[in-house]
GROMACS .gro file of C-alpha atoms in nm:
model
  335
    1MET     CA    1   0.002  -0.002  -0.001
    2ALA     CA    2   0.278   0.247   0.096
    3LYS     CA    3   0.454   0.191  -0.230
    4ARG     CA    4   0.148   0.259  -0.445
    5LYS     CA    5   0.092   0.591  -0.262
    6LYS     CA    6   0.451   0.698  -0.333
    7LYS     CA    7   0.410   0.635  -0.701
    8LYS     CA    8   0.092   0.849  -0.708
    9ILE     CA    9   0.275   1.133  -0.535
   10ASN     CA   10   0.557   1.120  -0.788
   11SER     CA   11   0.316   1.114  -1.080
   12ASN     CA   12   0.144   1.425  -0.951
   13PHE     CA   13   0.470   1.603  -0.894
   14LEU     CA   14   0.591   1.533  -1.249
   15THR     CA   15   0.260   1.657  -1.386
   16TYR     CA   16   0.286   1.987  -1.192
   17LEU     CA   17   0.651   2.023  -1.302
   18ALA     CA   18   0.558   1.972  -1.670
   19TRP     CA   19   0.284   2.240  -1.644
   20LEU     CA   20   0.525   2.485  -1.481
   21LEU     CA   21   0.791   2.440  -1.740
   22ALA     CA   22   0.536   2.483  -2.014
   23ILE     CA   23   0.414   2.816  -1.861
   24ILE     CA   24   0.772   2.937  -1.830
   25ALA     CA   25   0.844   2.846  -2.195
   26ILE     CA   26   0.531   3.030  -2.316
   27THR     CA   27   0.625   3.339  -2.106
   28LEU     CA   28   0.975   3.353  -2.241
   29SER     CA   29   0.858   3.308  -2.599
   30SER     CA   30   0.618   3.601  -2.550
   31LEU     CA   31   0.891   3.814  -2.407
   32VAL     CA   32   1.133   3.731  -2.689
   33ALA     CA   33   0.871   3.789  -2.958
   34GLY     CA   34   0.773   4.122  -2.798
   35TYR     CA   35   1.134   4.238  -2.789
   36TYR     CA   36   1.195   4.135  -3.151
   37PHE     CA   37   0.887   4.300  -3.292
   38GLY     CA   38   0.949   4.612  -3.079
   39TYR     CA   39   1.307   4.629  -3.205
   40GLU     CA   40   1.194   4.583  -3.569
   41ASP     CA   41   0.916   4.848  -3.529
   42ALA     CA   42   1.172   5.091  -3.382
   43LYS     CA   43   1.423   5.022  -3.657
   44GLU     CA   44   1.154   5.072  -3.927
   45GLU     CA   45   1.040   5.399  -3.766
   46ILE     CA   46   1.402   5.528  -3.767
   47ALA     CA   47   1.446   5.439  -4.133
   48VAL     CA   48   1.126   5.623  -4.222
   49LYS     CA   49   1.234   5.928  -4.030
   50ALA     CA   50   1.577   5.926  -4.201
   51LYS     CA   51   1.418   5.909  -4.539
   52GLN     CA   52   1.184   6.196  -4.450
   53GLU     CA   53   1.478   6.398  -4.326
   54LYS     CA   54   1.663   6.344  -4.653
   55ILE     CA   55   1.360   6.455  -4.861
   56LYS     CA   56   1.321   6.763  -4.649
   57ARG     CA   57   1.688   6.846  -4.657
   58LEU     CA   58   1.701   6.821  -5.036
   59SER     CA   59   1.398   7.051  -5.065
   60VAL     CA   60   1.578   7.305  -4.847
   61LEU     CA   61   1.896   7.276  -5.053
   62LYS     CA   62   1.701   7.362  -5.370
   63LYS     CA   63   1.552   7.668  -5.195
   64LEU     CA   64   1.899   7.773  -5.067
   65GLU     CA   65   2.040   7.737  -5.424
   66LYS     CA   66   1.776   7.986  -5.549
   67ILE     CA   67   1.841   8.223  -5.264
   68SER     CA   68   2.217   8.217  -5.319
   69SER     CA   69   2.188   8.276  -5.698
   70LYS     CA   70   1.948   8.570  -5.656
   71LYS     CA   71   2.139   8.786  -5.412
   72SER     CA   72   2.472   8.817  -5.228
   73VAL     CA   73   2.496   8.901  -4.862
   74PRO     CA   74   2.822   9.087  -4.775
   75SER     CA   75   2.825   9.020  -4.406
   76VAL     CA   76   2.956   8.684  -4.286
   77ASN     CA   77   2.702   8.657  -4.004
   78ALA     CA   78   2.420   8.774  -4.229
   79ARG     CA   79   2.523   8.517  -4.505
   80LEU     CA   80   2.539   8.232  -4.257
   81LYS     CA   81   2.211   8.321  -4.077
   82LYS     CA   82   2.010   8.391  -4.392
   83VAL     CA   83   2.148   8.134  -4.633
   84LEU     CA   84   2.193   7.850  -4.382
   85LYS     CA   85   1.915   7.928  -4.129
   86GLU     CA   86   1.660   7.677  -4.265
   87GLU     CA   87   1.937   7.428  -4.348
   88SER     CA   88   2.042   7.392  -3.986
   89LYS     CA   89   1.698   7.274  -3.893
   90VAL     CA   90   1.705   6.967  -4.109
   91PHE     CA   91   2.064   6.843  -4.077
   92SER     CA   92   2.133   6.604  -3.784
   93GLY     CA   93   2.499   6.665  -3.714
   94ALA     CA   94   2.772   6.418  -3.801
   95TYR     CA   95   2.592   6.108  -3.659
   96HIS     CA   96   2.565   5.979  -4.011
   97GLU     CA   97   2.938   5.981  -4.037
   98TYR     CA   98   2.980   5.734  -3.756
   99GLU     CA   99   2.803   5.399  -3.730
  100ASP     CA  100   2.511   5.555  -3.917
  101ILE     CA  101   2.165   5.450  -3.774
  102SER     CA  102   2.201   5.285  -3.442
  103LEU     CA  103   1.944   5.179  -3.180
  104PRO     CA  104   1.866   5.304  -2.935
  105LYS     CA  105   2.120   5.598  -2.940
  106PRO     CA  106   2.406   5.724  -3.147
  107PRO     CA  107   2.731   5.538  -3.085
  108LYS     CA  108   3.037   5.668  -2.908
  109PRO     CA  109   3.283   5.832  -3.138
  110PRO     CA  110   3.550   5.591  -3.267
  111SER     CA  111   3.892   5.641  -3.112
  112ARG     CA  112   4.119   5.852  -3.323
  113VAL     CA  113   4.440   5.714  -3.471
  114LYS     CA  114   4.724   5.672  -3.220
  115ARG     CA  115   5.010   5.913  -3.293
  116ASP     CA  116   5.344   5.996  -3.128
  117ILE     CA  117   5.385   6.318  -2.943
  118LYS     CA  118   5.638   6.537  -3.120
  119LYS     CA  119   5.856   6.827  -3.032
  120ILE     CA  120   5.812   7.074  -3.313
  121SER     CA  121   6.011   7.378  -3.393
  122THR     CA  122   5.762   7.526  -3.642
  123LYS     CA  123   5.399   7.631  -3.591
  124PRO     CA  124   5.167   7.333  -3.582
  125LYS     CA  125   4.939   7.286  -3.884
  126LEU     CA  126   4.568   7.224  -3.872
  127ALA     CA  127   4.364   7.129  -4.178
  128ILE     CA  128   3.985   7.155  -4.155
  129ILE     CA  129   3.783   6.962  -4.406
  130ILE     CA  130   3.421   7.052  -4.469
  131ASP     CA  131   3.236   6.751  -4.593
  132ASP     CA  132   2.907   6.725  -4.786
  133VAL     CA  133   2.959   7.038  -4.995
  134SER     CA  134   2.718   7.012  -5.288
  135VAL     CA  135   2.550   7.340  -5.374
  136ASN     CA  136   2.650   7.709  -5.435
  137SER     CA  137   2.512   7.824  -5.102
  138HIS     CA  138   2.761   7.594  -4.922
  139VAL     CA  139   3.050   7.726  -5.118
  140ASN     CA  140   2.958   8.093  -5.063
  141ALA     CA  141   2.907   8.047  -4.693
  142ILE     CA  142   3.237   7.860  -4.649
  143LYS     CA  143   3.443   8.115  -4.852
  144SER     CA  144   3.280   8.413  -4.675
  145LEU     CA  145   3.472   8.301  -4.360
  146GLY     CA  146   3.802   8.409  -4.520
  147ILE     CA  147   4.003   8.118  -4.371
  148PRO     CA  148   4.151   7.815  -4.553
  149LEU     CA  149   3.895   7.539  -4.530
  150THR     CA  150   3.923   7.242  -4.762
  151MET     CA  151   3.585   7.163  -4.927
  152SER     CA  152   3.499   6.791  -4.987
  153PHE     CA  153   3.239   6.771  -5.261
  154LEU     CA  154   2.981   6.497  -5.282
  155PRO     CA  155   2.965   6.341  -5.637
  156PRO     CA  156   2.684   6.483  -5.850
  157SER     CA  157   2.329   6.347  -5.836
  158SER     CA  158   1.991   6.445  -5.975
  159PHE     CA  159   1.947   6.668  -5.659
  160ARG     CA  160   2.287   6.841  -5.695
  161PRO     CA  161   2.413   6.806  -6.053
  162ASN     CA  162   2.656   7.099  -6.028
  163SER     CA  163   2.908   6.979  -5.768
  164PRO     CA  164   3.186   6.913  -6.025
  165GLN     CA  165   3.138   7.265  -6.172
  166LEU     CA  166   3.155   7.416  -5.825
  167ALA     CA  167   3.468   7.223  -5.738
  168SER     CA  168   3.639   7.327  -6.065
  169LYS     CA  169   3.644   7.689  -5.948
  170GLU     CA  170   3.847   7.602  -5.629
  171LYS     CA  171   4.227   7.586  -5.618
  172ILE     CA  172   4.215   7.282  -5.383
  173TYR     CA  173   3.926   7.050  -5.320
  174MET     CA  174   3.839   6.692  -5.225
  175VAL     CA  175   3.572   6.443  -5.318
  176HIS     CA  176   3.353   6.291  -5.041
  177LEU     CA  177   3.310   5.942  -5.170
  178PRO     CA  178   2.994   5.746  -5.053
  179LEU     CA  179   3.085   5.402  -4.919
  180GLU     CA  180   2.854   5.131  -4.787
  181ALA     CA  181   2.748   5.173  -4.417
  182GLN     CA  182   2.643   4.920  -4.161
  183SER     CA  183   2.285   5.055  -4.163
  184PHE     CA  184   2.187   5.374  -4.336
  185SER     CA  185   1.855   5.427  -4.510
  186ALA     CA  186   1.929   5.764  -4.674
  187GLU     CA  187   2.211   5.626  -4.894
  188GLU     CA  188   2.375   5.836  -5.160
  189PRO     CA  189   2.337   5.729  -5.522
  190LEU     CA  190   2.619   5.508  -5.662
  191THR     CA  191   2.748   5.419  -5.319
  192LEU     CA  192   3.033   5.168  -5.344
  193ARG     CA  193   2.962   4.834  -5.170
  194ILE     CA  194   3.185   4.559  -5.032
  195SER     CA  195   3.045   4.320  -5.295
  196ASP     CA  196   3.155   4.550  -5.587
  197SER     CA  197   3.416   4.393  -5.810
  198ASP     CA  198   3.760   4.534  -5.886
  199ALA     CA  199   3.643   4.644  -6.227
  200LYS     CA  200   3.327   4.825  -6.089
  201ILE     CA  201   3.530   5.015  -5.825
  202SER     CA  202   3.804   5.104  -6.081
  203GLN     CA  203   3.533   5.235  -6.320
  204ARG     CA  204   3.373   5.443  -6.043
  205ILE     CA  205   3.709   5.602  -5.946
  206LEU     CA  206   3.787   5.664  -6.311
  207LYS     CA  207   3.451   5.840  -6.345
  208ILE     CA  208   3.522   6.048  -6.036
  209LYS     CA  209   3.859   6.145  -6.191
  210GLN     CA  210   3.683   6.254  -6.514
  211MET     CA  211   3.428   6.455  -6.328
  212PHE     CA  212   3.682   6.606  -6.085
  213PRO     CA  213   4.001   6.622  -6.290
  214ARG     CA  214   4.223   6.786  -6.031
  215VAL     CA  215   4.110   6.575  -5.739
  216ALA     CA  216   4.416   6.461  -5.534
  217TYR     CA  217   4.235   6.366  -5.217
  218ILE     CA  218   3.928   6.158  -5.133
  219ASN     CA  219   3.767   6.084  -4.796
  220ASN     CA  220   3.482   5.845  -4.723
  221HIS     CA  221   3.116   5.950  -4.678
  222THR     CA  222   2.972   5.703  -4.417
  223GLY     CA  223   3.144   5.374  -4.499
  224SER     CA  224   3.146   5.200  -4.159
  225LYS     CA  225   3.086   4.864  -4.335
  226PHE     CA  226   3.311   4.925  -4.645
  227THR     CA  227   3.611   5.053  -4.455
  228ALA     CA  228   3.596   4.767  -4.203
  229ASN     CA  229   3.627   4.518  -4.489
  230GLU     CA  230   3.986   4.440  -4.582
  231LEU     CA  231   3.916   4.306  -4.935
  232ALA     CA  232   3.695   4.603  -5.029
  233MET     CA  233   3.959   4.845  -4.903
  234ASN     CA  234   4.225   4.674  -5.109
  235ARG     CA  235   4.022   4.716  -5.417
  236LEU     CA  236   3.944   5.078  -5.348
  237LEU     CA  237   4.295   5.189  -5.244
  238TYR     CA  238   4.451   5.006  -5.540
  239ALA     CA  239   4.210   5.198  -5.769
  240LEU     CA  240   4.285   5.529  -5.601
  241LYS     CA  241   4.660   5.469  -5.620
  242SER     CA  242   4.642   5.396  -5.994
  243GLN     CA  243   4.473   5.740  -6.042
  244LYS     CA  244   4.729   5.909  -5.802
  245ILE     CA  245   4.457   6.001  -5.553
  246ASN     CA  246   4.534   6.001  -5.184
  247PHE     CA  247   4.284   5.852  -4.942
  248ILE     CA  248   4.207   6.032  -4.610
  249ASP     CA  249   4.024   5.804  -4.366
  250SER     CA  250   3.727   5.978  -4.209
  251ARG     CA  251   3.734   5.700  -3.953
  252THR     CA  252   3.361   5.638  -3.934
  253THR     CA  253   3.439   5.321  -3.754
  254ALA     CA  254   3.714   5.209  -3.511
  255LEU     CA  255   3.731   4.879  -3.710
  256THR     CA  256   3.870   5.045  -4.019
  257LYS     CA  257   4.112   4.836  -4.219
  258ALA     CA  258   4.263   5.137  -4.397
  259PRO     CA  259   4.585   5.145  -4.190
  260LYS     CA  260   4.668   4.785  -4.259
  261VAL     CA  261   4.589   4.799  -4.634
  262MET     CA  262   4.765   5.128  -4.683
  263LYS     CA  263   5.081   4.998  -4.517
  264ASN     CA  264   5.069   4.688  -4.744
  265LEU     CA  265   5.049   4.916  -5.045
  266GLY     CA  266   5.335   5.136  -4.928
  267LEU     CA  267   5.106   5.434  -4.854
  268ASN     CA  268   5.112   5.666  -4.560
  269TYR     CA  269   4.796   5.642  -4.346
  270VAL     CA  270   4.627   5.977  -4.296
  271ALA     CA  271   4.309   6.011  -4.096
  272ARG     CA  272   4.067   6.244  -3.932
  273ASP     CA  273   4.156   6.333  -3.573
  274VAL     CA  274   3.834   6.516  -3.467
  275PHE     CA  275   3.480   6.554  -3.585
  276LEU     CA  276   3.372   6.907  -3.511
  277ASP     CA  277   2.997   6.879  -3.521
  278HIS     CA  278   2.896   6.540  -3.391
  279GLU     CA  279   2.690   6.756  -3.159
  280MET     CA  280   2.539   7.048  -3.349
  281ASP     CA  281   2.512   7.311  -3.082
  282LYS     CA  282   2.769   7.593  -3.120
  283ALA     CA  283   2.920   7.550  -2.769
  284SER     CA  284   2.999   7.180  -2.833
  285ILE     CA  285   3.161   7.266  -3.176
  286LYS     CA  286   3.383   7.523  -3.021
  287ILE     CA  287   3.503   7.256  -2.765
  288GLN     CA  288   3.598   7.034  -3.058
  289ILE     CA  289   3.777   7.317  -3.226
  290LYS     CA  290   3.991   7.360  -2.914
  291ARG     CA  291   4.053   6.983  -2.907
  292ALA     CA  292   4.169   6.987  -3.267
  293ILE     CA  293   4.413   7.272  -3.189
  294LYS     CA  294   4.541   7.080  -2.887
  295ILE     CA  295   4.605   6.769  -3.098
  296ALA     CA  296   4.790   6.977  -3.362
  297LYS     CA  297   5.012   7.122  -3.087
  298LEU     CA  298   5.090   6.776  -2.957
  299HIS     CA  299   5.164   6.608  -3.288
  300GLY     CA  300   5.255   6.890  -3.518
  301THR     CA  301   4.956   6.830  -3.745
  302ALA     CA  302   4.587   6.746  -3.713
  303ILE     CA  303   4.287   6.695  -3.927
  304ALA     CA  304   3.934   6.810  -3.826
  305ILE     CA  305   3.621   6.738  -4.023
  306GLY     CA  306   3.300   6.946  -4.012
  307HIS     CA  307   2.990   7.003  -4.223
  308PRO     CA  308   2.836   7.308  -4.382
  309HIS     CA  309   2.583   7.371  -4.097
  310ALA     CA  310   2.520   7.724  -3.978
  311ASN     CA  311   2.646   7.654  -3.625
  312THR     CA  312   2.962   7.491  -3.754
  313LEU     CA  313   3.054   7.785  -3.972
  314LEU     CA  314   2.957   8.038  -3.709
  315ALA     CA  315   3.167   7.854  -3.448
  316LEU     CA  316   3.463   7.861  -3.690
  317HIS     CA  317   3.409   8.235  -3.756
  318GLU     CA  318   3.401   8.305  -3.381
  319SER     CA  319   3.712   8.095  -3.309
  320LYS     CA  320   3.950   8.295  -3.535
  321SER     CA  321   4.146   8.417  -3.227
  322LEU     CA  322   4.213   8.052  -3.131
  323PHE     CA  323   4.352   7.969  -3.465
  324LYS     CA  324   4.642   8.206  -3.397
  325GLU     CA  325   4.805   7.917  -3.196
  326VAL     CA  326   4.823   7.712  -3.519
  327GLU     CA  327   4.867   7.751  -3.892
  328LEU     CA  328   4.539   7.677  -4.074
  329VAL     CA  329   4.624   7.510  -4.404
  330TYR     CA  330   4.457   7.335  -4.691
  331ILE     CA  331   4.492   6.957  -4.691
  332ASP     CA  332   4.769   6.956  -4.959
  333ARG     CA  333   4.996   7.151  -4.725
  334LEU     CA  334   4.963   6.916  -4.431
  335TYR     CA  335   5.170   6.624  -4.548
   0.00000   0.00000   0.00000
């Protein structure tokens, strides 16, 4: 009798345990499903917002082009405030230059390239590159500052067909080449991808050279996926070398393979030290300007990258006294 009772108890216990495990499994499945669908919804929402921002930005650029062609504003502040006032509302800083779209918040800036501290006898040199230059209003606002800023022009598209013509009027300029990002919905036309063949990449660089005949320097627009791929970077840097074009790494990812590939090809690695407008408020930009100057004084040279936003250009204008500590130069005079 005692033995039969024991079996009954064990059978009940196993039944209860099975039900408990089933309930736990159902609960965990619900949580995982909820997280997944919540993540996907959030990702889709960010992609939609990015696309809307691009459409709005392009609309503003067209308006700015009309404004710039109709009248010229002599005052630096007036030009920046009037020509770029609306533009500053639709640009989202340099977040797109880092790891592009990231959930749930923008990533920390990638660490800059490690460099030796040098004792220098001459004035340290600082080169400031302004990326994303694409329309006449950008060029006018940048030149109105009266300081040497190297403009990096985006390749032409249906929205900005005149970037090669604008670049041709400058003594020194760069091309801001779109490369594949980890996750970026508002991608530029003809963006180079890691899957592109040697022939396709070479043809694209040859076309860039034809559109911008005097280009001697190219830096990457986005490219967190492309520059982190060693094979893709081998293809790109070989194509650039064949056209005698220097590559400047914007360092949109800390995983960049540019240093290794350039060393293998016998090329000097040159990279961005500071992004000026990762945060778009003027106070933050001025802090980054001071940081760029400090790096130049430590190493003898430094490269900073900014964008043609109103606050960026105003911060540069208001920091002219700080630039007395360094020699501001175009990129061709840095190395």
